[in-house]
Short mmCIF file of C-alpha atoms in Angstrom, two decimals:
data_model
loop_
_atom_site.label_atom_id
_atom_site.label_comp_id
_atom_site.label_asym_id
_atom_site.label_seq_id
_atom_site.Cartn_x
_atom_site.Cartn_y
_atom_site.Cartn_z
CA MET A 14 0.00 0.00 0.00
CA ASN A 15 2.78 2.44 0.95
CA ARG A 16 4.73 1.54 -2.17
CA ALA A 17 1.71 2.26 -4.37
CA ARG A 18 1.16 5.56 -2.58
CA HIS A 19 4.78 6.56 -3.18
CA ARG A 20 4.44 5.69 -6.87
CA ARG A 21 1.35 7.86 -7.16
CA ALA A 22 3.12 10.71 -5.36
CA ARG A 23 6.09 10.50 -7.74
CA ALA A 24 3.79 10.36 -10.76
CA ALA A 25 2.00 13.51 -9.60
CA TRP A 26 5.19 15.52 -10.16
CA TRP A 27 5.35 15.12 -13.94
CA PRO A 28 3.31 18.32 -14.61
CA THR A 29 5.98 20.20 -12.66
CA LEU A 30 9.21 18.50 -13.63
CA ILE A 31 8.68 18.35 -17.40
CA PRO A 32 7.88 22.06 -18.03
CA ILE A 33 10.48 23.30 -15.54
CA GLY A 34 13.04 20.90 -16.99
CA LEU A 35 12.43 22.17 -20.53
CA ILE A 36 12.74 25.79 -19.40
CA LEU A 37 16.01 25.14 -17.57
CA ALA A 38 17.47 23.12 -20.44
CA SER A 39 16.54 25.84 -22.93
CA GLU A 40 17.73 28.91 -21.03
CA TYR A 41 20.29 28.03 -18.34
CA LYS A 42 23.71 27.93 -19.97
CA PHE A 43 27.13 27.53 -18.38
CA ARG A 44 28.97 29.06 -21.28
CA SER A 45 28.55 32.00 -23.64
CA ARG A 46 28.31 31.69 -27.43
CA GLY A 47 28.52 34.37 -30.07
CA ILE A 48 25.27 35.37 -31.75
CA GLY A 49 26.41 33.90 -35.06
CA GLU A 50 27.10 30.50 -33.52
CA ALA A 51 23.41 30.09 -32.72
CA ILE A 52 22.76 29.57 -36.44
CA GLY A 53 25.95 28.04 -37.74
CA GLY A 54 27.71 26.78 -34.61
CA GLY A 55 28.26 23.12 -33.91
CA ILE A 56 26.64 21.00 -31.23
CA ASP A 57 28.46 21.12 -27.90
CA ALA A 58 27.61 19.44 -24.59
CA THR A 59 25.16 22.18 -23.57
CA ILE A 60 23.22 21.95 -26.83
CA ALA A 61 23.23 18.16 -26.61
CA ILE A 62 21.76 18.34 -23.09
CA GLU A 63 19.07 20.76 -24.30
CA ILE A 64 18.04 18.56 -27.22
CA GLY A 65 18.26 15.45 -25.05
CA SER A 66 15.93 17.01 -22.48
CA TYR A 67 13.25 17.48 -25.11
CA GLY A 68 13.78 13.91 -26.26
CA LEU A 69 13.40 12.61 -22.71
CA ALA A 70 10.18 14.61 -22.32
CA VAL A 71 8.70 12.99 -25.42
CA LEU A 72 9.85 9.55 -24.31
CA TYR A 73 8.26 9.96 -20.88
CA LEU A 74 4.96 11.18 -22.29
CA TYR A 75 4.87 8.27 -24.74
CA ARG A 76 5.74 5.68 -22.10
CA ARG A 77 3.22 7.06 -19.61
CA PHE A 78 0.31 8.05 -21.82
CA GLY A 79 0.97 6.42 -25.18
CA ILE A 80 -0.40 7.79 -28.44
CA ARG A 81 -4.17 7.83 -28.34
CA PRO A 82 -6.98 10.27 -29.12
CA PRO A 83 -7.61 12.90 -26.43
CA ARG A 84 -10.07 11.89 -23.73
CA ARG A 85 -11.72 15.30 -23.75
CA VAL A 86 -12.80 17.70 -26.47
CA PRO A 87 -9.91 20.16 -26.88
CA SER A 88 -10.54 23.75 -25.87
CA PRO A 89 -10.53 26.45 -28.57
CA VAL A 90 -7.20 27.82 -27.35
CA LEU A 91 -5.60 24.37 -27.55
CA LEU A 92 -6.80 23.89 -31.13
CA LEU A 93 -5.45 27.30 -32.11
CA ALA A 94 -2.13 26.55 -30.43
CA TRP A 95 -1.78 23.38 -32.50
CA LEU A 96 -2.69 25.22 -35.72
CA PHE A 97 0.01 27.79 -35.01
CA VAL A 98 2.58 25.10 -34.15
CA PHE A 99 1.85 22.98 -37.22
CA TYR A 100 2.08 25.99 -39.51
CA MET A 101 5.41 27.12 -38.06
CA ALA A 102 6.77 23.57 -38.22
CA MET A 103 5.68 23.31 -41.84
CA SER A 104 7.53 26.55 -42.63
CA VAL A 105 10.79 24.62 -42.21
CA LEU A 106 10.20 23.54 -45.82
CA TRP A 107 10.95 27.04 -47.12
CA THR A 108 13.27 28.56 -44.52
CA PRO A 109 16.79 29.53 -45.64
CA PHE A 110 18.19 27.84 -42.49
CA PRO A 111 16.59 24.37 -42.58
CA GLN A 112 18.90 22.54 -40.15
CA PHE A 113 18.58 25.04 -37.32
CA ALA A 114 14.86 25.51 -38.02
CA ALA A 115 14.22 21.76 -37.99
CA VAL A 116 15.61 21.49 -34.47
CA ARG A 117 13.54 24.45 -33.30
CA ALA A 118 10.43 23.04 -34.97
CA ALA A 119 10.93 19.73 -33.20
CA GLN A 120 11.30 21.54 -29.88
CA LEU A 121 8.14 23.55 -30.58
CA LEU A 122 6.21 20.35 -31.33
CA VAL A 123 7.44 18.80 -28.07
CA THR A 124 6.35 21.91 -26.16
CA ALA A 125 2.91 21.71 -27.76
CA ALA A 126 2.69 18.01 -26.87
CA VAL A 127 3.47 18.82 -23.23
CA CYS A 128 0.80 21.53 -23.39
CA GLN A 129 -1.70 19.01 -24.77
CA VAL A 130 -1.09 16.50 -21.99
CA LEU A 131 -1.19 19.17 -19.30
CA ALA A 132 -4.42 20.59 -20.72
CA THR A 133 -6.18 17.24 -20.76
CA ARG A 134 -4.70 15.41 -17.76
CA ALA A 135 -3.35 17.90 -15.23
CA GLU A 136 -5.37 19.39 -12.39
CA ARG A 137 -5.24 22.87 -10.92
CA GLU A 138 -3.29 21.60 -7.92
CA ASP A 139 -0.59 20.33 -10.30
CA LEU A 140 -0.27 23.78 -11.83
CA TYR A 141 -0.09 25.47 -8.42
CA ARG A 142 2.77 23.13 -7.53
CA MET A 143 4.53 23.93 -10.79
CA ALA A 144 4.11 27.66 -10.12
CA HIS A 145 5.73 27.35 -6.69
CA VAL A 146 8.67 25.38 -8.07
CA PHE A 147 9.16 28.00 -10.80
CA ILE A 148 9.15 30.77 -8.18
CA GLY A 149 11.69 28.82 -6.13
CA VAL A 150 13.94 28.29 -9.15
CA VAL A 151 13.94 32.00 -9.96
CA VAL A 152 14.66 33.02 -6.35
CA VAL A 153 17.58 30.57 -6.20
CA SER A 154 18.79 31.95 -9.54
CA VAL A 155 18.79 35.47 -8.11
CA GLY A 156 20.92 34.18 -5.24
CA ILE A 157 23.33 32.60 -7.72
CA GLY A 158 23.55 35.87 -9.64
CA VAL A 159 24.40 37.77 -6.47
CA ALA A 160 26.87 35.22 -5.11
CA LEU A 161 28.57 34.20 -8.37
CA PRO A 162 28.51 37.07 -10.89
CA LEU A 163 29.97 35.86 -14.19
CA PRO A 164 31.65 38.01 -16.87
CA ARG A 165 29.18 40.12 -18.82
CA THR A 166 29.21 41.58 -22.30
CA PRO A 167 30.11 45.27 -22.77
CA ASN A 168 26.42 46.15 -23.24
CA THR A 169 25.30 44.43 -20.03
CA GLN A 170 28.03 45.43 -17.58
CA ASP A 171 25.66 47.29 -15.26
CA ARG A 172 22.69 44.95 -15.63
CA PHE A 173 21.90 42.05 -13.29
CA ASN A 174 21.65 38.46 -14.49
CA TRP A 175 22.74 34.97 -13.47
CA LEU A 176 24.92 32.36 -15.13
CA TYR A 177 24.96 33.27 -18.85
CA VAL A 178 21.28 34.16 -19.01
CA HIS A 179 20.83 37.47 -20.83
CA PRO A 180 19.29 40.29 -18.73
CA VAL A 181 16.32 40.43 -21.14
CA THR A 182 15.63 36.74 -20.54
CA ALA A 183 16.22 37.16 -16.81
CA GLY A 184 13.63 39.94 -16.83
CA ILE A 185 11.06 37.55 -18.29
CA PHE A 186 11.81 34.95 -15.61
CA LEU A 187 11.48 37.57 -12.88
CA GLY A 188 8.30 39.14 -14.24
CA ILE A 189 6.51 35.80 -14.54
CA ALA A 190 7.64 34.67 -11.09
CA LEU A 191 6.56 37.96 -9.53
CA LEU A 192 3.06 37.68 -11.01
CA LEU A 193 2.78 34.09 -9.82
CA ALA A 194 3.85 35.05 -6.29
CA LEU A 195 1.38 37.93 -6.24
CA SER A 196 -1.51 35.58 -7.04
CA PHE A 197 -0.81 33.67 -3.82
CA VAL A 198 -0.63 36.87 -1.74
CA LEU A 199 -3.94 38.38 -2.77
CA PRO A 200 -6.70 37.85 -0.16
CA GLY A 201 -8.94 35.07 -1.42
CA GLY A 202 -6.27 34.21 -3.99
CA LEU A 203 -4.77 30.89 -5.00
CA PRO A 204 -4.10 28.27 -2.27
CA ARG A 205 -0.83 28.98 -0.46
CA ARG A 206 1.89 26.45 0.24
CA TRP A 207 4.10 28.84 2.21
CA ARG A 208 3.46 31.37 4.93
CA LEU A 209 2.43 34.87 3.85
CA PRO A 210 5.71 36.56 4.94
CA VAL A 211 7.63 34.20 2.65
CA TYR A 212 5.64 35.35 -0.38
CA LEU A 213 6.12 39.00 0.60
CA VAL A 214 9.90 38.57 0.88
CA VAL A 215 9.93 36.72 -2.45
CA ILE A 216 8.05 39.57 -4.16
CA VAL A 217 10.53 42.14 -2.80
CA VAL A 218 13.50 40.04 -3.96
CA LEU A 219 12.02 39.47 -7.42
CA GLY A 220 11.02 43.12 -7.86
CA THR A 221 14.46 44.36 -6.84
CA ALA A 222 16.17 41.91 -9.19
CA LEU A 223 13.85 42.89 -12.05
CA VAL A 224 14.78 46.55 -11.65
CA ALA A 225 18.47 45.56 -11.45
CA THR A 226 18.30 43.81 -14.84
CA GLY A 227 17.59 47.18 -16.45
CA THR A 228 15.13 45.47 -18.78
CA ARG A 229 12.61 48.17 -19.59
CA GLY A 230 10.31 45.93 -21.62
CA ALA A 231 10.00 43.40 -18.80
CA ALA A 232 9.47 46.15 -16.22
CA ALA A 233 6.71 47.76 -18.29
CA GLY A 234 5.19 44.36 -18.98
CA CYS A 235 5.23 43.49 -15.29
CA LEU A 236 3.46 46.72 -14.37
CA ALA A 237 0.85 46.10 -17.07
CA GLY A 238 0.44 42.47 -16.01
CA VAL A 239 0.05 43.35 -12.34
CA ALA A 240 -2.51 46.03 -13.21
CA MET A 241 -4.49 43.60 -15.36
CA PHE A 242 -4.38 40.95 -12.63
CA LEU A 243 -5.52 43.31 -9.87
CA LEU A 244 -8.26 44.78 -12.07
CA THR A 245 -9.82 41.38 -12.77
CA ALA A 246 -8.98 39.21 -9.75
CA ARG A 247 -11.61 40.49 -7.31
CA GLY A 248 -14.57 41.53 -9.40
CA ALA A 249 -16.17 44.97 -9.67
CA ARG A 250 -15.52 45.87 -6.04
CA GLY A 251 -11.88 44.90 -6.35
CA ARG A 252 -11.52 47.03 -9.49
CA ALA A 253 -12.89 50.07 -7.68
CA GLU A 254 -10.58 49.51 -4.72
CA PHE A 255 -7.58 49.08 -7.01
CA LEU A 256 -8.30 52.27 -8.95
CA LEU A 257 -8.81 54.25 -5.74
CA MET A 258 -5.37 53.17 -4.54
CA ALA A 259 -3.50 52.98 -7.84
CA ILE A 260 -4.18 56.46 -9.20
CA PRO A 261 -2.97 58.40 -6.13
CA GLY A 262 -0.15 55.89 -5.68
CA ALA A 263 1.05 56.46 -9.24
CA VAL A 264 1.00 60.24 -8.76
CA VAL A 265 3.01 59.95 -5.53
CA ALA A 266 5.50 57.58 -7.19
CA VAL A 267 6.09 59.95 -10.09
CA LEU A 268 6.58 62.92 -7.78
CA ALA A 269 8.85 61.05 -5.36
CA PHE A 270 10.88 58.95 -7.80
CA GLY A 271 10.56 60.90 -11.05
CA ASP A 272 14.32 61.36 -11.57
CA TRP A 273 15.03 57.71 -10.83
CA LEU A 274 12.27 56.59 -13.23
CA ILE A 275 13.75 58.74 -15.99
CA ASP A 276 17.23 57.32 -15.35
CA PHE A 277 15.84 53.77 -15.48
CA ALA A 278 13.97 54.47 -18.71
CA THR A 279 16.95 56.10 -20.44
CA ARG A 280 19.77 53.98 -18.91
CA GLY A 281 22.13 56.87 -19.63
CA GLU A 282 21.88 56.37 -23.38
CA SER A 283 22.27 59.07 -26.01
CA VAL A 284 19.32 60.83 -27.61
CA GLN A 285 20.12 59.14 -30.94
CA ARG A 286 19.96 55.65 -29.42
CA LEU A 287 16.73 56.49 -27.61
CA GLU A 288 15.16 57.83 -30.81
CA THR A 289 15.96 54.57 -32.60
CA LEU A 290 15.01 52.39 -29.59
CA ASN A 291 18.57 51.01 -29.42
CA SER A 292 18.69 50.57 -33.22
CA ARG A 293 15.42 48.63 -33.20
CA THR A 294 13.78 51.01 -35.68
CA ASP A 295 16.60 50.34 -38.17
CA LEU A 296 16.14 46.63 -37.56
CA TRP A 297 12.40 46.85 -38.10
CA SER A 298 12.87 48.78 -41.35
CA PHE A 299 14.98 45.91 -42.67
CA ALA A 300 12.38 43.45 -41.37
CA PHE A 301 9.61 45.04 -43.40
CA ASP A 302 11.81 44.80 -46.49
CA ALA A 303 12.13 41.07 -45.82
CA VAL A 304 8.37 40.79 -45.34
CA SER A 305 7.68 42.54 -48.63
CA GLU A 306 9.56 39.78 -50.47
CA LYS A 307 7.46 36.95 -48.96
CA PRO A 308 4.39 38.57 -47.40
CA ILE A 309 1.91 35.68 -47.31
CA PHE A 310 3.81 32.71 -45.89
CA GLY A 311 6.93 34.46 -44.62
CA ASN A 312 10.56 33.41 -44.80
CA GLY A 313 10.17 30.33 -42.62
CA MET A 314 10.93 29.37 -39.05
CA SER A 315 14.09 30.86 -37.49
CA ALA A 316 14.66 32.96 -40.61
CA ALA A 317 14.56 36.27 -38.75
CA ARG A 318 17.67 35.59 -36.69
CA GLY A 319 19.68 34.36 -39.65
CA LEU A 320 18.59 37.10 -42.05
CA PHE A 321 19.28 39.88 -39.56
CA LEU A 322 22.66 38.41 -38.61
CA GLU A 323 23.74 38.27 -42.23
CA SER A 324 22.58 41.81 -42.99
CA ILE A 325 23.06 43.98 -39.89
CA GLY A 326 24.69 41.75 -37.27
CA LEU A 327 21.70 41.53 -34.91
CA GLY A 328 19.87 38.31 -34.09
CA GLY A 329 16.06 38.32 -34.13
CA GLY A 330 13.49 41.02 -34.70
CA HIS A 331 13.46 42.35 -31.11
CA ASN A 332 9.67 42.49 -31.39
CA VAL A 333 7.42 39.46 -31.27
CA PHE A 334 5.07 40.76 -33.98
CA VAL A 335 7.88 41.80 -36.32
CA ASN A 336 9.56 38.45 -35.79
CA ILE A 337 6.48 36.38 -36.53
CA LEU A 338 5.67 38.56 -39.55
CA VAL A 339 9.13 37.91 -41.01
CA GLU A 340 9.06 34.19 -40.31
CA GLY A 341 5.38 33.29 -40.68
CA GLY A 342 4.12 36.02 -42.96
CA ILE A 343 0.54 37.21 -42.84
CA VAL A 344 -0.74 33.67 -42.24
CA GLY A 345 1.54 33.00 -39.28
CA THR A 346 0.91 36.44 -37.79
CA ALA A 347 -2.86 35.97 -38.10
CA LEU A 348 -2.69 32.59 -36.35
CA PHE A 349 -0.52 33.96 -33.55
CA CYS A 350 -2.71 37.04 -33.00
CA LEU A 351 -5.86 34.90 -33.11
CA LEU A 352 -4.36 32.56 -30.51
CA CYS A 353 -3.55 35.46 -28.19
CA PHE A 354 -6.91 37.17 -28.74
CA VAL A 355 -9.03 34.06 -28.16
CA THR A 356 -6.95 33.04 -25.14
CA MET A 357 -7.32 36.43 -23.47
CA THR A 358 -11.02 36.65 -24.38
CA ILE A 359 -11.72 33.30 -22.72
CA GLN A 360 -9.64 34.28 -19.69
CA LEU A 361 -11.54 37.54 -19.36
CA ALA A 362 -14.85 35.67 -19.58
CA LEU A 363 -13.71 33.16 -16.97
CA THR A 364 -13.02 35.96 -14.49
CA ARG A 365 -16.81 36.11 -14.14
CA VAL A 366 -16.81 32.59 -12.66
CA ARG A 367 -16.19 33.25 -8.98
CA ALA A 368 -14.45 29.99 -8.09
CA ILE A 369 -11.79 30.29 -10.83
CA ARG A 370 -11.60 34.08 -11.01
CA THR A 371 -8.09 34.32 -9.56
CA ASP A 372 -6.75 31.64 -11.94
CA ALA A 373 -8.22 33.43 -14.94
CA ALA A 374 -7.01 36.84 -13.75
CA LEU A 375 -3.49 35.49 -13.21
CA LEU A 376 -3.41 34.00 -16.71
CA LEU A 377 -4.72 37.26 -18.16
CA GLY A 378 -1.97 39.13 -16.31
CA LEU A 379 0.68 36.73 -17.61
CA MET A 380 -0.53 37.12 -21.20
CA THR A 381 -0.47 40.90 -20.79
CA PHE A 382 3.07 40.73 -19.43
CA LEU A 383 4.33 38.59 -22.32
CA LEU A 384 2.68 40.76 -24.98
CA VAL A 385 3.95 44.06 -23.56
CA ASP A 386 7.42 42.59 -23.06
CA GLY A 387 7.15 41.26 -26.62
CA LEU A 388 7.17 44.82 -27.97
CA THR A 389 10.93 44.86 -27.35
CA ALA A 390 11.69 41.12 -27.23
CA ASP A 391 10.96 38.47 -29.86
CA MET A 392 10.89 35.22 -27.90
CA MET A 393 7.18 34.69 -27.24
CA ALA A 394 6.40 33.40 -30.75
CA GLY A 395 9.62 31.40 -31.02
CA ALA A 396 10.65 28.02 -29.67
CA ALA A 397 12.71 26.64 -26.79
CA ASN A 398 12.72 29.71 -24.55
CA VAL A 399 11.01 30.75 -21.33
CA ALA A 400 8.49 33.09 -22.98
CA SER A 401 7.41 30.55 -25.59
CA ILE A 402 7.11 27.69 -23.11
CA TRP A 403 5.10 29.86 -20.73
CA LEU A 404 2.76 30.82 -23.58
CA PHE A 405 1.92 27.13 -23.95
CA LEU A 406 1.68 26.68 -20.18
CA ILE A 407 -0.84 29.53 -20.13
CA VAL A 408 -2.79 27.80 -22.91
CA ALA A 409 -2.76 24.54 -20.93
CA TRP A 410 -3.77 26.26 -17.67
CA THR A 411 -6.60 28.07 -19.46
CA SER A 412 -7.79 24.75 -20.88
CA VAL A 413 -7.73 23.15 -17.41
CA ILE A 414 -10.01 25.77 -15.86
CA PHE A 415 -12.19 25.87 -18.99
CA ARG A 416 -12.74 22.16 -19.48
CA LYS A 417 -15.03 21.16 -16.59
CA PRO A 418 -17.02 22.38 -13.56
CA VAL A 419 -15.10 23.65 -10.58
CA GLY A 420 -15.90 21.92 -7.31
CA PRO A 421 -15.94 23.29 -3.77
CA GLU A 422 -12.70 24.81 -2.60
CA VAL A 423 -11.77 26.74 0.52
CA ARG A 424 -9.09 29.38 0.03
CA HIS A 425 -7.10 31.36 2.54
CA GLY A 426 -9.08 34.26 3.95
CA ASP A 427 -12.18 33.06 2.09
CA ASP A 428 -14.94 30.85 3.47
CA ARG A 429 -16.85 30.66 0.21
CA THR A 430 -17.50 27.16 -1.11
CA PRO A 431 -19.66 27.67 -4.19
CA VAL A 432 -19.83 25.19 -7.02
CA ALA A 433 -19.29 27.11 -10.25
CA THR A 434 -19.33 25.93 -13.81
CA VAL A 435 -18.06 27.42 -17.01
CA SER A 436 -21.66 27.72 -18.14
CA GLU A 437 -22.09 30.42 -15.49
CA ILE A 438 -20.12 32.77 -17.71
CA SER A 439 -23.27 33.61 -19.57
#
């Protein structure tokens, strides 16, 4: 009996270990490579571990669940996610960098498969556990960055990071973790696993580290995500309370920290660099030239990084919409935008269901964060990175709360035990 219980306990950890494992394998590097080596470089031990991790994930899912039709009708967001993934994988056929793109396409398909299994087999408790582990990983990473600072590039000397994770990527980690932690702090929020002071300390640590990265896109995205979460997490009364506190608080913050906010926004850069958004406008001008050559189906997966490297020495479009337009064309961009729009529409509708309101509000905040951050970063519509994997985790989480009625649940500071169903949306 005890042995069977232990087996069940170990099996319950797969919704946590697989996504976190893929994120760590994709982003945590113990060496630095030049930008050009990402396209034409050989396979070293780090790359082999990354690819092997995705292979192990597929092997585990096959051994545990096999290949069979889904037990439940897929949610609309899950269907759209698969349409987007299949289209981008198919674009390998016409990309100018087929070898690199084929690896990325395989990783994207694995990520979508993990999303499918999570969406149809995981429970909300599994996702709460995964969120706590992710928060813990990011907090430990901040500690590593403080204790063991590694050599940085000339452009990131004054910006915080850990290992060889770029400050932009670190900002995405920190923003997501901060939003997750906030959802467990809110009165009547998600079920806590730690004491309240622990969450508060975690939020302070994550917020401080986010500012230290100097990543303006992630900081703006985090503010937008937090605002969206707080506006939708507690219903109409919560929105009124938030606005009553947020508006005066914003005025006080601007008056008290105006100079510091300007310094953070400018990072001491010249007027010319600020006018071109750190050369992003030049990059985007070239991107639209590339789009004009293949406007419908795009240049194929991973083409943006290679094309920009060959032409102007920068990797990627530094904007999620520019990147997907270059690689997927009008068709790929339409699928991606439709996926985001439908996902956020369903999440907004689910905030009207009282028992899952905090889940839906959190997911809406995370989507807002990724999209705002995506205005200056291009990873969300890519493959094998923290933003892309979290997009699919959001899709899976949305499918979990959408797929069936929500039973009684007692949350901290909340004695409500209603039974709500998705049909209550209407």
